[in-house]
């Protein structure tokens, strides 16, 4: 679905109702979810990124899912327990899988084409307000962050940033110096592609040691990912 905001703006100048913006908002809200952190976790937002017949992939912020699991509530009120399948604390991204298929996935846009001055929408769940919409413009757009003058509150973390055609171009992450910072959609795609490769599921550190009187190099395993091949 692609709604042209130029046409919407033209309709408004002729006195027509701003139904185009309402349609965009409704389209985006269908793909937005509420993230509950579970045991002591903080609540936030997420985006339905992919779906199949029996599962869905939700993208959110890594800082919302420290327990490796989180409850995901869909727009229709259905709640499922999501399992973290990929996590990158540096980029503040996490992918959760829920055992529910046929979900209304978001239309993903190309964040590299986003321009300074473009109108954007943020959808999330700030302060318990489910599916709230905020509007702003792009201040800066880069490979790592998109800076937008959108007012975000606690609960917006992990929610979508969309362009004027309803394409998701980022995942809202934090506020810095009054600007909302979002992870670009292309960075999310790279995150998913990287973690699609087979992984053992351990974190290791090189450790100098002595073996049979000679210097050697060992590997210290200091973390085993839950549900990974290494754990099994």
PDB file of C-alpha atoms in Angstrom:
ATOM      1  CA  UNK A   1       0.000   0.000   0.000  1.00  0.00           C
ATOM      2  CA  UNK A   2       1.414   3.382  -1.004  1.00  0.00           C
ATOM      3  CA  UNK A   3      -0.422   6.624  -0.309  1.00  0.00           C
ATOM      4  CA  UNK A   4       0.980   9.756  -1.914  1.00  0.00           C
ATOM      5  CA  UNK A   5       1.149  12.653   0.554  1.00  0.00           C
ATOM      6  CA  UNK A   6       1.388  15.146  -2.335  1.00  0.00           C
ATOM      7  CA  UNK A   7      -2.112  14.132  -3.361  1.00  0.00           C
ATOM      8  CA  UNK A   8      -3.257  14.301   0.264  1.00  0.00           C
ATOM      9  CA  UNK A   9      -1.872  17.809   0.646  1.00  0.00           C
ATOM     10  CA  UNK A  10      -3.586  18.846  -2.565  1.00  0.00           C
ATOM     11  CA  UNK A  11      -6.887  17.507  -1.318  1.00  0.00           C
ATOM     12  CA  UNK A  12      -6.519  19.455   1.921  1.00  0.00           C
ATOM     13  CA  UNK A  13      -5.953  22.744   0.087  1.00  0.00           C
ATOM     14  CA  UNK A  14      -9.262  22.169  -1.716  1.00  0.00           C
ATOM     15  CA  UNK A  15     -11.104  21.778   1.579  1.00  0.00           C
ATOM     16  CA  UNK A  16     -11.369  17.947   1.476  1.00  0.00           C
ATOM     17  CA  UNK A  17     -10.930  15.991   4.747  1.00  0.00           C
ATOM     18  CA  UNK A  18      -7.463  14.649   5.482  1.00  0.00           C
ATOM     19  CA  UNK A  19      -8.626  11.066   4.958  1.00  0.00           C
ATOM     20  CA  UNK A  20      -5.308  10.123   3.349  1.00  0.00           C
ATOM     21  CA  UNK A  21      -3.389  10.701   6.579  1.00  0.00           C
ATOM     22  CA  UNK A  22      -5.991   8.715   8.505  1.00  0.00           C
ATOM     23  CA  UNK A  23      -5.594   5.803   6.066  1.00  0.00           C
ATOM     24  CA  UNK A  24      -1.807   5.888   6.392  1.00  0.00           C
ATOM     25  CA  UNK A  25      -2.088   5.893  10.187  1.00  0.00           C
ATOM     26  CA  UNK A  26      -4.465   2.934  10.170  1.00  0.00           C
ATOM     27  CA  UNK A  27      -2.213   1.026   7.759  1.00  0.00           C
ATOM     28  CA  UNK A  28       0.798   1.568  10.011  1.00  0.00           C
ATOM     29  CA  UNK A  29      -1.022   0.740  13.243  1.00  0.00           C
ATOM     30  CA  UNK A  30      -2.000  -2.706  11.929  1.00  0.00           C
ATOM     31  CA  UNK A  31       1.693  -3.635  11.753  1.00  0.00           C
ATOM     32  CA  UNK A  32       2.560  -2.143  15.144  1.00  0.00           C
ATOM     33  CA  UNK A  33       2.674  -4.298  18.294  1.00  0.00           C
ATOM     34  CA  UNK A  34       2.978  -3.799  22.021  1.00  0.00           C
ATOM     35  CA  UNK A  35       6.074  -5.339  23.618  1.00  0.00           C
ATOM     36  CA  UNK A  36       5.864  -6.427  27.254  1.00  0.00           C
ATOM     37  CA  UNK A  37       9.174  -7.189  28.912  1.00  0.00           C
ATOM     38  CA  UNK A  38       7.991 -10.014  31.172  1.00  0.00           C
ATOM     39  CA  UNK A  39       9.958 -10.428  34.402  1.00  0.00           C
ATOM     40  CA  UNK A  40      10.762  -6.865  35.356  1.00  0.00           C
ATOM     41  CA  UNK A  41      11.199  -5.868  31.707  1.00  0.00           C
ATOM     42  CA  UNK A  42      10.083  -2.488  30.378  1.00  0.00           C
ATOM     43  CA  UNK A  43       7.258  -2.232  27.888  1.00  0.00           C
ATOM     44  CA  UNK A  44       7.621  -0.735  24.453  1.00  0.00           C
ATOM     45  CA  UNK A  45       6.748  -1.141  20.797  1.00  0.00           C
ATOM     46  CA  UNK A  46       7.633  -3.357  17.875  1.00  0.00           C
ATOM     47  CA  UNK A  47       7.019  -3.847  14.152  1.00  0.00           C
ATOM     48  CA  UNK A  48       5.775  -6.929  12.299  1.00  0.00           C
ATOM     49  CA  UNK A  49       8.628  -7.278   9.815  1.00  0.00           C
ATOM     50  CA  UNK A  50       8.069 -10.708   8.281  1.00  0.00           C
ATOM     51  CA  UNK A  51       5.457 -13.468   8.411  1.00  0.00           C
ATOM     52  CA  UNK A  52       4.810 -16.983   7.161  1.00  0.00           C
ATOM     53  CA  UNK A  53       1.996 -19.481   7.544  1.00  0.00           C
ATOM     54  CA  UNK A  54       2.864 -20.312  11.132  1.00  0.00           C
ATOM     55  CA  UNK A  55       5.148 -17.628  12.556  1.00  0.00           C
ATOM     56  CA  UNK A  56       5.929 -13.959  12.566  1.00  0.00           C
ATOM     57  CA  UNK A  57       9.128 -11.955  13.015  1.00  0.00           C
ATOM     58  CA  UNK A  58       8.919  -8.838  15.185  1.00  0.00           C
ATOM     59  CA  UNK A  59      11.628  -6.151  15.195  1.00  0.00           C
ATOM     60  CA  UNK A  60      12.097  -4.079  18.346  1.00  0.00           C
ATOM     61  CA  UNK A  61      14.862  -2.568  20.504  1.00  0.00           C
ATOM     62  CA  UNK A  62      17.385  -4.810  22.231  1.00  0.00           C
ATOM     63  CA  UNK A  63      17.025  -2.903  25.512  1.00  0.00           C
ATOM     64  CA  UNK A  64      13.404  -4.081  25.777  1.00  0.00           C
ATOM     65  CA  UNK A  65      14.140  -7.824  25.748  1.00  0.00           C
ATOM     66  CA  UNK A  66      16.934  -8.434  28.225  1.00  0.00           C
ATOM     67  CA  UNK A  67      15.344 -11.728  29.349  1.00  0.00           C
ATOM     68  CA  UNK A  68      15.544 -13.121  25.787  1.00  0.00           C
ATOM     69  CA  UNK A  69      11.744 -13.389  25.801  1.00  0.00           C
ATOM     70  CA  UNK A  70       8.945 -10.855  25.712  1.00  0.00           C
ATOM     71  CA  UNK A  71       5.182 -10.825  25.377  1.00  0.00           C
ATOM     72  CA  UNK A  72       3.906  -9.485  22.061  1.00  0.00           C
ATOM     73  CA  UNK A  73       0.373  -8.064  21.834  1.00  0.00           C
ATOM     74  CA  UNK A  74      -1.095  -7.603  18.363  1.00  0.00           C
ATOM     75  CA  UNK A  75      -3.530  -4.903  17.303  1.00  0.00           C
ATOM     76  CA  UNK A  76      -6.490  -7.268  17.802  1.00  0.00           C
ATOM     77  CA  UNK A  77      -5.461  -7.862  21.423  1.00  0.00           C
ATOM     78  CA  UNK A  78      -3.996 -11.346  20.872  1.00  0.00           C
ATOM     79  CA  UNK A  79      -0.910 -11.896  23.041  1.00  0.00           C
ATOM     80  CA  UNK A  80       1.893 -14.386  22.355  1.00  0.00           C
ATOM     81  CA  UNK A  81       5.224 -15.080  23.988  1.00  0.00           C
ATOM     82  CA  UNK A  82       8.019 -14.060  21.660  1.00  0.00           C
ATOM     83  CA  UNK A  83      11.441 -15.722  21.607  1.00  0.00           C
ATOM     84  CA  UNK A  84      14.484 -13.603  20.796  1.00  0.00           C
ATOM     85  CA  UNK A  85      16.227 -15.111  17.788  1.00  0.00           C
ATOM     86  CA  UNK A  86      18.687 -12.276  17.071  1.00  0.00           C
ATOM     87  CA  UNK A  87      20.020  -9.463  19.220  1.00  0.00           C
ATOM     88  CA  UNK A  88      22.583  -6.704  18.748  1.00  0.00           C
ATOM     89  CA  UNK A  89      23.012  -4.417  21.748  1.00  0.00           C
ATOM     90  CA  UNK A  90      25.312  -2.020  19.835  1.00  0.00           C
ATOM     91  CA  UNK A  91      22.652  -1.172  17.261  1.00  0.00           C
ATOM     92  CA  UNK A  92      19.848  -1.672  19.825  1.00  0.00           C
ATOM     93  CA  UNK A  93      18.026  -4.169  17.620  1.00  0.00           C
ATOM     94  CA  UNK A  94      16.296  -7.430  18.460  1.00  0.00           C
ATOM     95  CA  UNK A  95      14.253  -9.888  16.410  1.00  0.00           C
ATOM     96  CA  UNK A  96      11.564 -11.940  18.111  1.00  0.00           C
ATOM     97  CA  UNK A  97       9.676 -14.902  16.690  1.00  0.00           C
ATOM     98  CA  UNK A  98       6.076 -15.628  17.668  1.00  0.00           C
ATOM     99  CA  UNK A  99       4.142 -18.764  16.776  1.00  0.00           C
ATOM    100  CA  UNK A 100       1.425 -16.863  14.926  1.00  0.00           C
ATOM    101  CA  UNK A 101       1.252 -16.706  11.147  1.00  0.00           C
ATOM    102  CA  UNK A 102      -0.493 -14.652   8.508  1.00  0.00           C
ATOM    103  CA  UNK A 103       0.251 -11.350  10.225  1.00  0.00           C
ATOM    104  CA  UNK A 104      -0.179  -7.878   8.660  1.00  0.00           C
ATOM    105  CA  UNK A 105       3.458  -7.107   7.870  1.00  0.00           C
ATOM    106  CA  UNK A 106       4.764  -3.582   7.484  1.00  0.00           C
ATOM    107  CA  UNK A 107       5.771  -2.266   4.085  1.00  0.00           C
ATOM    108  CA  UNK A 108       9.530  -1.744   4.387  1.00  0.00           C
ATOM    109  CA  UNK A 109      11.063   1.275   2.677  1.00  0.00           C
ATOM    110  CA  UNK A 110      14.580   2.116   1.514  1.00  0.00           C
ATOM    111  CA  UNK A 111      16.080   4.334   4.211  1.00  0.00           C
ATOM    112  CA  UNK A 112      18.956   5.337   1.910  1.00  0.00           C
ATOM    113  CA  UNK A 113      16.518   7.402  -0.174  1.00  0.00           C
ATOM    114  CA  UNK A 114      15.192   9.345   2.831  1.00  0.00           C
ATOM    115  CA  UNK A 115      15.894  13.079   2.513  1.00  0.00           C
ATOM    116  CA  UNK A 116      16.246  15.863   5.052  1.00  0.00           C
ATOM    117  CA  UNK A 117      12.963  17.750   5.310  1.00  0.00           C
ATOM    118  CA  UNK A 118      10.712  14.781   4.526  1.00  0.00           C
ATOM    119  CA  UNK A 119       7.535  14.301   6.527  1.00  0.00           C
ATOM    120  CA  UNK A 120       7.592  11.171   8.711  1.00  0.00           C
ATOM    121  CA  UNK A 121       5.275   9.368  11.127  1.00  0.00           C
ATOM    122  CA  UNK A 122       6.128   7.536  14.347  1.00  0.00           C
ATOM    123  CA  UNK A 123       3.764   4.872  15.699  1.00  0.00           C
ATOM    124  CA  UNK A 124       4.170   3.306  19.127  1.00  0.00           C
ATOM    125  CA  UNK A 125       2.731   2.848  22.585  1.00  0.00           C
ATOM    126  CA  UNK A 126       3.870   5.837  24.677  1.00  0.00           C
ATOM    127  CA  UNK A 127       2.762   5.998  28.302  1.00  0.00           C
ATOM    128  CA  UNK A 128       0.228   3.222  27.778  1.00  0.00           C
ATOM    129  CA  UNK A 129      -1.425   4.838  24.737  1.00  0.00           C
ATOM    130  CA  UNK A 130      -1.565   1.956  22.259  1.00  0.00           C
ATOM    131  CA  UNK A 131      -1.044   2.821  18.599  1.00  0.00           C
ATOM    132  CA  UNK A 132      -0.341   6.523  19.134  1.00  0.00           C
ATOM    133  CA  UNK A 133       0.775   8.565  16.112  1.00  0.00           C
ATOM    134  CA  UNK A 134       3.326  11.409  16.076  1.00  0.00           C
ATOM    135  CA  UNK A 135       4.374  13.526  13.091  1.00  0.00           C
ATOM    136  CA  UNK A 136       7.643  15.330  12.336  1.00  0.00           C
ATOM    137  CA  UNK A 137      10.324  15.961   9.749  1.00  0.00           C
ATOM    138  CA  UNK A 138      13.728  14.445   9.073  1.00  0.00           C
ATOM    139  CA  UNK A 139      16.643  16.518  10.406  1.00  0.00           C
ATOM    140  CA  UNK A 140      19.463  14.168   9.425  1.00  0.00           C
ATOM    141  CA  UNK A 141      19.635  10.805   7.695  1.00  0.00           C
ATOM    142  CA  UNK A 142      22.611   8.452   7.631  1.00  0.00           C
ATOM    143  CA  UNK A 143      23.651   4.820   7.522  1.00  0.00           C
ATOM    144  CA  UNK A 144      23.588   4.425  11.314  1.00  0.00           C
ATOM    145  CA  UNK A 145      20.910   6.841  12.543  1.00  0.00           C
ATOM    146  CA  UNK A 146      17.978   8.916  11.374  1.00  0.00           C
ATOM    147  CA  UNK A 147      17.360  12.078  13.406  1.00  0.00           C
ATOM    148  CA  UNK A 148      13.772  13.353  13.483  1.00  0.00           C
ATOM    149  CA  UNK A 149      11.985  16.143  15.371  1.00  0.00           C
ATOM    150  CA  UNK A 150       9.262  13.790  16.619  1.00  0.00           C
ATOM    151  CA  UNK A 151       8.195  13.963  20.261  1.00  0.00           C
ATOM    152  CA  UNK A 152       8.594  10.458  21.672  1.00  0.00           C
ATOM    153  CA  UNK A 153       7.814   9.260  25.194  1.00  0.00           C
ATOM    154  CA  UNK A 154       8.644   6.055  27.112  1.00  0.00           C
ATOM    155  CA  UNK A 155       6.893   3.229  25.300  1.00  0.00           C
ATOM    156  CA  UNK A 156       7.768   4.461  21.812  1.00  0.00           C
ATOM    157  CA  UNK A 157      11.066   2.539  21.871  1.00  0.00           C
ATOM    158  CA  UNK A 158      11.134  -0.184  19.221  1.00  0.00           C
ATOM    159  CA  UNK A 159       8.284   1.367  17.265  1.00  0.00           C
ATOM    160  CA  UNK A 160       8.205   2.299  13.613  1.00  0.00           C
ATOM    161  CA  UNK A 161       9.279   5.431  11.811  1.00  0.00           C
ATOM    162  CA  UNK A 162       7.521   5.654   8.433  1.00  0.00           C
ATOM    163  CA  UNK A 163       7.708   7.963   5.447  1.00  0.00           C
ATOM    164  CA  UNK A 164       4.772   9.855   3.929  1.00  0.00           C
ATOM    165  CA  UNK A 165       3.826   6.866   1.769  1.00  0.00           C
ATOM    166  CA  UNK A 166       3.467   4.533   4.747  1.00  0.00           C
ATOM    167  CA  UNK A 167       6.795   2.725   4.233  1.00  0.00           C
ATOM    168  CA  UNK A 168       8.721   1.876   7.395  1.00  0.00           C
ATOM    169  CA  UNK A 169      12.150   3.509   7.152  1.00  0.00           C
ATOM    170  CA  UNK A 170      13.387   3.092  10.717  1.00  0.00           C
ATOM    171  CA  UNK A 171      12.993   1.708  14.240  1.00  0.00           C
ATOM    172  CA  UNK A 172      12.777   4.364  16.954  1.00  0.00           C
ATOM    173  CA  UNK A 173      15.411   3.867  19.621  1.00  0.00           C
ATOM    174  CA  UNK A 174      16.154   6.922  21.790  1.00  0.00           C
ATOM    175  CA  UNK A 175      16.011  10.684  22.292  1.00  0.00           C
ATOM    176  CA  UNK A 176      19.219  12.736  22.022  1.00  0.00           C
ATOM    177  CA  UNK A 177      19.377  16.549  22.295  1.00  0.00           C
ATOM    178  CA  UNK A 178      15.667  16.784  21.603  1.00  0.00           C
ATOM    179  CA  UNK A 179      15.769  14.643  18.460  1.00  0.00           C
ATOM    180  CA  UNK A 180      14.313  11.166  18.108  1.00  0.00           C
ATOM    181  CA  UNK A 181      16.928   8.735  16.812  1.00  0.00           C
ATOM    182  CA  UNK A 182      15.847   5.765  14.720  1.00  0.00           C
ATOM    183  CA  UNK A 183      17.823   2.837  13.328  1.00  0.00           C
ATOM    184  CA  UNK A 184      17.472   2.945   9.497  1.00  0.00           C
ATOM    185  CA  UNK A 185      15.432   0.171   7.875  1.00  0.00           C
ATOM    186  CA  UNK A 186      18.397  -0.852   5.710  1.00  0.00           C
ATOM    187  CA  UNK A 187      20.444  -1.379   8.881  1.00  0.00           C
ATOM    188  CA  UNK A 188      17.643  -3.619  10.162  1.00  0.00           C
ATOM    189  CA  UNK A 189      17.781  -5.644   6.941  1.00  0.00           C
ATOM    190  CA  UNK A 190      21.548  -6.045   7.317  1.00  0.00           C
ATOM    191  CA  UNK A 191      21.028  -7.120  10.932  1.00  0.00           C
ATOM    192  CA  UNK A 192      18.568  -9.819   9.857  1.00  0.00           C
ATOM    193  CA  UNK A 193      20.758 -10.995   6.966  1.00  0.00           C
ATOM    194  CA  UNK A 194      23.808 -11.276   9.228  1.00  0.00           C
ATOM    195  CA  UNK A 195      21.995 -13.304  11.854  1.00  0.00           C
ATOM    196  CA  UNK A 196      20.440 -15.581   9.233  1.00  0.00           C
ATOM    197  CA  UNK A 197      23.844 -17.282   8.900  1.00  0.00           C
ATOM    198  CA  UNK A 198      24.374 -20.451  10.994  1.00  0.00           C
ATOM    199  CA  UNK A 199      25.792 -19.658  14.436  1.00  0.00           C
ATOM    200  CA  UNK A 200      27.096 -21.843  17.236  1.00  0.00           C
ATOM    201  CA  UNK A 201      25.662 -19.565  19.921  1.00  0.00           C
ATOM    202  CA  UNK A 202      28.612 -18.905  22.236  1.00  0.00           C
ATOM    203  CA  UNK A 203      30.757 -15.952  23.244  1.00  0.00           C
ATOM    204  CA  UNK A 204      34.438 -16.705  23.655  1.00  0.00           C
ATOM    205  CA  UNK A 205      37.621 -14.942  24.703  1.00  0.00           C
ATOM    206  CA  UNK A 206      41.213 -15.849  23.910  1.00  0.00           C
ATOM    207  CA  UNK A 207      43.113 -17.006  27.014  1.00  0.00           C
ATOM    208  CA  UNK A 208      46.918 -17.444  27.203  1.00  0.00           C
ATOM    209  CA  UNK A 209      47.831 -20.646  29.016  1.00  0.00           C
ATOM    210  CA  UNK A 210      50.583 -23.184  29.485  1.00  0.00           C
ATOM    211  CA  UNK A 211      50.249 -26.754  28.257  1.00  0.00           C
ATOM    212  CA  UNK A 212      52.929 -29.417  28.640  1.00  0.00           C
ATOM    213  CA  UNK A 213      55.424 -26.712  29.577  1.00  0.00           C
ATOM    214  CA  UNK A 214      54.777 -24.668  26.440  1.00  0.00           C
ATOM    215  CA  UNK A 215      52.844 -21.471  25.846  1.00  0.00           C
ATOM    216  CA  UNK A 216      49.480 -22.069  24.244  1.00  0.00           C
ATOM    217  CA  UNK A 217      46.287 -20.215  23.440  1.00  0.00           C
ATOM    218  CA  UNK A 218      42.980 -21.392  24.836  1.00  0.00           C
ATOM    219  CA  UNK A 219      39.405 -20.205  24.393  1.00  0.00           C
ATOM    220  CA  UNK A 220      37.273 -19.327  27.395  1.00  0.00           C
ATOM    221  CA  UNK A 221      33.515 -19.767  26.860  1.00  0.00           C
ATOM    222  CA  UNK A 222      31.798 -17.074  28.946  1.00  0.00           C
ATOM    223  CA  UNK A 223      28.270 -17.124  27.505  1.00  0.00           C
ATOM    224  CA  UNK A 224      26.002 -19.700  25.861  1.00  0.00           C
ATOM    225  CA  UNK A 225      22.936 -18.373  24.068  1.00  0.00           C
ATOM    226  CA  UNK A 226      19.633 -19.852  25.183  1.00  0.00           C
ATOM    227  CA  UNK A 227      18.178 -22.242  22.583  1.00  0.00           C
ATOM    228  CA  UNK A 228      21.382 -22.255  20.518  1.00  0.00           C
ATOM    229  CA  UNK A 229      23.187 -25.209  18.961  1.00  0.00           C
ATOM    230  CA  UNK A 230      25.875 -24.899  21.640  1.00  0.00           C
ATOM    231  CA  UNK A 231      23.317 -25.224  24.454  1.00  0.00           C
ATOM    232  CA  UNK A 232      21.781 -28.290  22.859  1.00  0.00           C
TER     233      UNK A 232
END
